Short mmCIF file of C-alpha atoms in Angstrom, two decimals:
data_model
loop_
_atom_site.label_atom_id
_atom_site.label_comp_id
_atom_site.label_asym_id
_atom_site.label_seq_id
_atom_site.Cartn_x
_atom_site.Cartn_y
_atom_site.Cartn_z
CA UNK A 1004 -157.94 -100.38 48.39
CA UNK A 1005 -161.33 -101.04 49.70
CA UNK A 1006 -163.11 -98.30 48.07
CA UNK A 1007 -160.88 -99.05 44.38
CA UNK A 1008 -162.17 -102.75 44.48
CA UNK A 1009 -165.56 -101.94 44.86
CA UNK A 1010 -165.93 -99.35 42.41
CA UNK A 1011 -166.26 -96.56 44.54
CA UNK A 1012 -163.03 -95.02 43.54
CA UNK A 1013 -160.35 -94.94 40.99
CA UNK A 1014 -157.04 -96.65 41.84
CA UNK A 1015 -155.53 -93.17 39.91
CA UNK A 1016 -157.55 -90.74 42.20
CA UNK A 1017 -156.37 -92.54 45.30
CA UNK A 1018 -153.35 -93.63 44.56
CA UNK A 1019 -149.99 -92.51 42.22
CA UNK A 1020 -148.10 -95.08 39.79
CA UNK A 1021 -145.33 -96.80 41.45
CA UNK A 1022 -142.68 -99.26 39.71
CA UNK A 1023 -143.25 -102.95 40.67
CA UNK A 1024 -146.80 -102.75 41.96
CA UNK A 1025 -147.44 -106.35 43.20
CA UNK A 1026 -147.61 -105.91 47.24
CA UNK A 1027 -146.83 -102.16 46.59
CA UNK A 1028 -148.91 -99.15 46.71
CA UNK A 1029 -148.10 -95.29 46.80
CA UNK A 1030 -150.95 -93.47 48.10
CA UNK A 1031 -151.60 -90.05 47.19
CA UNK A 1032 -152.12 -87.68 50.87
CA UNK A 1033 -153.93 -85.04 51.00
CA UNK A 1034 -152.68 -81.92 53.19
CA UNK A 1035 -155.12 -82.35 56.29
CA UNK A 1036 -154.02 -81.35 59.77
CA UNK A 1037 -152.17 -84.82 60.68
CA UNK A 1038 -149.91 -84.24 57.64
CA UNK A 1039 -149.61 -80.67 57.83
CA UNK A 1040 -148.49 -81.13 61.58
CA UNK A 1041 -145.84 -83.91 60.06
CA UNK A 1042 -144.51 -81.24 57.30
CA UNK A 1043 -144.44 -78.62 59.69
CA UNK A 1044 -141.74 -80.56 61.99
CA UNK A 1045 -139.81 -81.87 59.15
CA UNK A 1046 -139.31 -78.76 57.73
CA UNK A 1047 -137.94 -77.35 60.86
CA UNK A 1048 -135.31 -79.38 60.07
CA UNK A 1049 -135.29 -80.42 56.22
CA UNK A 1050 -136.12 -76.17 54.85
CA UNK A 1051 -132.86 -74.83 54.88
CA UNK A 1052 -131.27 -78.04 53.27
CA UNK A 1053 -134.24 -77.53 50.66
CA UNK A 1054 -133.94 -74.06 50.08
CA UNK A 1055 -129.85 -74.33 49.99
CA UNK A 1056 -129.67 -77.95 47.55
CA UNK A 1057 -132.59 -76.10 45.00
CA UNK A 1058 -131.17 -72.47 45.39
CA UNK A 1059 -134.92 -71.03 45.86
CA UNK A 1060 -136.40 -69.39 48.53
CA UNK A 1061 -139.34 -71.21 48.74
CA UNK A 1062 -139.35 -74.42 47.05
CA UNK A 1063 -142.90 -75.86 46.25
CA UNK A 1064 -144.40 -78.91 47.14
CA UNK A 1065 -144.51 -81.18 44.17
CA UNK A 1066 -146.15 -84.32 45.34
CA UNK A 1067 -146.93 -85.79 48.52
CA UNK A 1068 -147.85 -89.43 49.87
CA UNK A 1069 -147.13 -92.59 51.89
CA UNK A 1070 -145.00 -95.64 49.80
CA UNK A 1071 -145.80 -99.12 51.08
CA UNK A 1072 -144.50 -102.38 50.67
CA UNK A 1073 -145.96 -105.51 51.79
CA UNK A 1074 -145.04 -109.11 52.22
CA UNK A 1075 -144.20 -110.66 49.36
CA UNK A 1076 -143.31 -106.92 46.87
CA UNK A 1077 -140.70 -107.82 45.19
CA UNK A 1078 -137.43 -105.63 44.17
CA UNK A 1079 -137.66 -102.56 42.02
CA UNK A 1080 -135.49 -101.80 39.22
CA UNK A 1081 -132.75 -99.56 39.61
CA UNK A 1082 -133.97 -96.19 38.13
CA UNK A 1083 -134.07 -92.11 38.73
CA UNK A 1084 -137.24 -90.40 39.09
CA UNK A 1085 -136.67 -87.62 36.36
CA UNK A 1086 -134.61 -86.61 33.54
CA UNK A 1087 -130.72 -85.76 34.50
CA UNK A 1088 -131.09 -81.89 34.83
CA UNK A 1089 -127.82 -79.54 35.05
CA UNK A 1090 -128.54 -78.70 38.31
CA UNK A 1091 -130.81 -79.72 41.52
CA UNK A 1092 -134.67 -79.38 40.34
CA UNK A 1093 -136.76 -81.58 42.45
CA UNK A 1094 -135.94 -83.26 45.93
CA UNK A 1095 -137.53 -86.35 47.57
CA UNK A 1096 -137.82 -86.69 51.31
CA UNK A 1097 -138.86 -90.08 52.98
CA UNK A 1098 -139.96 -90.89 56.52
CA UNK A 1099 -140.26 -93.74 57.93
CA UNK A 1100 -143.65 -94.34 59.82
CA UNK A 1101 -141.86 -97.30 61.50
CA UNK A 1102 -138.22 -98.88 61.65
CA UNK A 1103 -137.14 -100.17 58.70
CA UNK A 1104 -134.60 -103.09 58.64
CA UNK A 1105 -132.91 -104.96 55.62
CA UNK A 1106 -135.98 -107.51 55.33
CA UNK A 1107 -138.28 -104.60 54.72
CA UNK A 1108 -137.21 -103.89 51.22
CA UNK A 1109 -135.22 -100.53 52.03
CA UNK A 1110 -134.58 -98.17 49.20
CA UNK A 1111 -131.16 -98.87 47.56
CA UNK A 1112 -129.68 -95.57 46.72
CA UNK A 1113 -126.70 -95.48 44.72
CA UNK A 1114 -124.31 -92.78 45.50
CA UNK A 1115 -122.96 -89.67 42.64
CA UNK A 1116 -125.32 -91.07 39.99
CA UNK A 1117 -127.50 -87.90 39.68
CA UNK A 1118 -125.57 -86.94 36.48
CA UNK A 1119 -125.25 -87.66 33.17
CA UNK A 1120 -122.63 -89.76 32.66
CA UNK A 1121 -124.45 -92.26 34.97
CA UNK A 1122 -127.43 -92.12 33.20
CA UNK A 1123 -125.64 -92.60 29.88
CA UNK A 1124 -124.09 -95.73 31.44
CA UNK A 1125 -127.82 -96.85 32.27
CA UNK A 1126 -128.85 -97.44 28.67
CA UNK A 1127 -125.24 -99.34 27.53
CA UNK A 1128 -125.65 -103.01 29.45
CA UNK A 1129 -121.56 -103.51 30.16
CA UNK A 1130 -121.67 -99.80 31.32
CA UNK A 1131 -124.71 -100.54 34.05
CA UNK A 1132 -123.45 -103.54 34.70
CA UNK A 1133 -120.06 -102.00 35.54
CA UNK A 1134 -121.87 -99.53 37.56
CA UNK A 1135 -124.12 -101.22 39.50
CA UNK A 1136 -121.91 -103.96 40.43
CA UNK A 1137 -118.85 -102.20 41.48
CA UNK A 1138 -120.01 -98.51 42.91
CA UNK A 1139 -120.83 -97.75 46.66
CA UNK A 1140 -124.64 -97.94 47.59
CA UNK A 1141 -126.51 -96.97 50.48
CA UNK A 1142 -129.70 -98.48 52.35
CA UNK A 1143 -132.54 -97.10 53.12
CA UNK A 1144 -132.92 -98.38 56.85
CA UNK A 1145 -133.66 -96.23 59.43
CA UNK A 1146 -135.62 -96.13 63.01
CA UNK A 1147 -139.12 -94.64 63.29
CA UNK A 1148 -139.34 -91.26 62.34
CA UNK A 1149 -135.70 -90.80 60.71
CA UNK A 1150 -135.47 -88.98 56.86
CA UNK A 1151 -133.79 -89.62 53.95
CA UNK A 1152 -133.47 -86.90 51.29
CA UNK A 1153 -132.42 -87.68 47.58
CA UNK A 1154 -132.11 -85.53 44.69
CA UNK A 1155 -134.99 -87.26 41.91
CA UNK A 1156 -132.04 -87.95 39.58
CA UNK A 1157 -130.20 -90.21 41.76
CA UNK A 1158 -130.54 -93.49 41.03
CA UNK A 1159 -132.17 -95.58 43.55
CA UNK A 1160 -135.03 -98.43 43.71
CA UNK A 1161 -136.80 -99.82 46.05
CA UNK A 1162 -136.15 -103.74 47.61
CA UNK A 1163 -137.81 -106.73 47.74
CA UNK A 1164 -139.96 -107.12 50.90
CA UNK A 1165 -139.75 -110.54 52.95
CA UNK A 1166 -140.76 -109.37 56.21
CA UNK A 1167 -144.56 -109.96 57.31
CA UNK A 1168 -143.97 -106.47 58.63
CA UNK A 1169 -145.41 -103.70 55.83
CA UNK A 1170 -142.84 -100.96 54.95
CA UNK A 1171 -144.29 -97.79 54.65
CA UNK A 1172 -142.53 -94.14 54.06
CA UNK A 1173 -144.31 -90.82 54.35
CA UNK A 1174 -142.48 -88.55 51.34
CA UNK A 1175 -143.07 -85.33 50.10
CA UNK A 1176 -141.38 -83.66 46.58
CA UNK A 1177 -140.43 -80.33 46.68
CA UNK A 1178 -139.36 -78.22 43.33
CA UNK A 1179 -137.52 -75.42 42.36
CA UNK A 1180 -140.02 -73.52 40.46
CA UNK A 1181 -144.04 -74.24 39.95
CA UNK A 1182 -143.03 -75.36 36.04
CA UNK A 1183 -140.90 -78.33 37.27
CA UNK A 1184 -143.28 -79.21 39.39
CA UNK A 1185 -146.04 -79.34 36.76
CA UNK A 1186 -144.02 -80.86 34.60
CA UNK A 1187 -143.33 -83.74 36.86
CA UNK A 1188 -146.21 -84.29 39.37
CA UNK A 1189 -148.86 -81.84 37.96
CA UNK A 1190 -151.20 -84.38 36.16
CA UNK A 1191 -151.41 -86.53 39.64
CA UNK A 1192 -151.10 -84.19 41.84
CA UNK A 1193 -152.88 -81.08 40.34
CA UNK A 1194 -154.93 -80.08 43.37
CA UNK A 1195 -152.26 -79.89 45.35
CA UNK A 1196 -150.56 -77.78 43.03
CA UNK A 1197 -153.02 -75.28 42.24
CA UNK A 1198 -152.99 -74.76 46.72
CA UNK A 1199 -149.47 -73.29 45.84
CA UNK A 1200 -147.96 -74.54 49.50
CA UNK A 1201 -144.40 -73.80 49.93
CA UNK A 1202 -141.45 -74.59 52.40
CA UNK A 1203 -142.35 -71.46 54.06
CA UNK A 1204 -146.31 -72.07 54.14
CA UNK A 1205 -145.60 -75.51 55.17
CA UNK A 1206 -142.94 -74.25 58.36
CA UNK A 1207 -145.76 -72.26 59.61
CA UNK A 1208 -148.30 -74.81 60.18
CA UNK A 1209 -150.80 -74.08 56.94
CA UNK A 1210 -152.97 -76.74 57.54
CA UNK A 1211 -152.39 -78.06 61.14
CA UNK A 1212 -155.29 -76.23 62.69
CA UNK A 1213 -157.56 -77.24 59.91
CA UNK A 1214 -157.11 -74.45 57.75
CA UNK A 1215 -156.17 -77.26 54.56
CA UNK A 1216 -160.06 -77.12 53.80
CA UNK A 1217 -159.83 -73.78 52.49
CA UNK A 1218 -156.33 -73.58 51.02
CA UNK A 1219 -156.57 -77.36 49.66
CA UNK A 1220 -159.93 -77.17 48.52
CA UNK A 1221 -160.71 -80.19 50.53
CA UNK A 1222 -164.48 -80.70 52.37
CA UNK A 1223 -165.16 -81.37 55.65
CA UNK A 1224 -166.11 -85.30 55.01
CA UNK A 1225 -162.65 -85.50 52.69
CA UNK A 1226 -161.13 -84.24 55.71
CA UNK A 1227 -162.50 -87.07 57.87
CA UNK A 1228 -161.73 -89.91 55.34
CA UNK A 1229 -158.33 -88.53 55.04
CA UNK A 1230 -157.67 -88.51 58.76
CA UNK A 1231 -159.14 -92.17 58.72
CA UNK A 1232 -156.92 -93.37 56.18
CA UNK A 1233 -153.89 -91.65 57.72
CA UNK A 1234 -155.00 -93.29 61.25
CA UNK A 1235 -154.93 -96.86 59.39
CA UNK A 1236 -151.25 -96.26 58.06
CA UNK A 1237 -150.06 -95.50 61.37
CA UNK A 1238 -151.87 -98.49 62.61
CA UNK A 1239 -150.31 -101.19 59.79
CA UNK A 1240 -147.08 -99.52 60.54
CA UNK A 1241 -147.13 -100.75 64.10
#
């Protein structure tokens, strides 16, 4: 934030767009060691959901990040993150760098809506009224280091934040084919994209002994910001 208010930056090269920005920021990550080591243990345990919910092999990373609220962010509209597809396309996990209780602003998912009759109901007020008022939903809250994983159509929004505690979620996007991916993520994220790092790549480490400079693209100075930045979300999170 820092570097984007004195010029030094662009808020698009550091960070992505995010709905309801006041108090809320999603910055983009790059994949240096830290992060790398983080992928590598969630997908010892997220992969075979990945591979089995997008029927691919190797699903590709899409996007990756950290999501932040702060004091004072107030609550997102309900929404989905892409179009309503026929079938699974793009998946969204979230991690929570600390606990994350009902003050925080926890993501409100909303249960079955990743089709499209609940998407046609979204654009018909009585209809999302109907829906939003009387369907099951499910919070976000969750102790350090727990995952939630949503398919992008769902729809879901983030809450309003009254805690003086800051909310923040490491996520990764993975898609079912490099085209989706593009499609969705490949303007803001097309650096990651062009690395080509896959559930597989990502379950053996690529990038937790530093090997992200080459693969990535990234120098040894972005390396050092990155793990800087990364140390000061850990720290906030506290």
């Amino acid at each position: 934030l820092a570097a984007v208010a004195s010029g030094a930056a662009s808020y698009s090269a550091c960070f992505g767009t995010v709905r309801a920005r006041t108090a809320r920021h999603d910055l983009k990550l790059a994949l240096d060691p830290a992060v790398a080591e983080a992928l590598a243990e969630a997908m010892g345990v997220l992969g075979p959901l990945l591979r089995a919910t997008l029927r691919c092999a190797q699903p590709y990373l899409a996007a990756l990040g950290a999501v932040g609220s702060t004091e004072g962010a107030p609550r997102q509209l309900i929404h989905a993150d892409t179009r309503c597809f026929d079938a699974p396309e793009l998946l969204t996990m979230f991690v929570a760098l600390q606990a994350v209780d009902g003050t925080m602003g926890p993501t409100t998912f909303v249960p079955g809506t990743h089709n499209q009759r609940a998407h046609a109901a979204m654009l018909d007020p009585p209809r999302k009224a109907d829906l939003l008022s009387t369907g099951p939903i499910r919070l976000g809250t969750m102790p350090v280091g727990a995952s939630t994983l949503y398919d992008t159509r769902l729809l879901h929004g983030g809450g309003a934040n009254h805690s003086p505690r800051g909310r923040w979620l490491f996520y990764a996007t993975f898609a079912a084919s490099r085209s989706i991916a593009a499609e969705y993520h490949g303007r803001e994220y097309a650096e990651l994209q062009r690395a080509v790092h896959t559930v597989g790549s990502l379950e053996r480490g690529i990038g937790c002994r530093g090997d992200f400079q080459t693969e990535a693209g990234h120098s040894d100075n972005e390396g050092a910001e990155w793990e800087g930045v990364w140390a000061a979300l850990e720290e906030q999170a506290r």
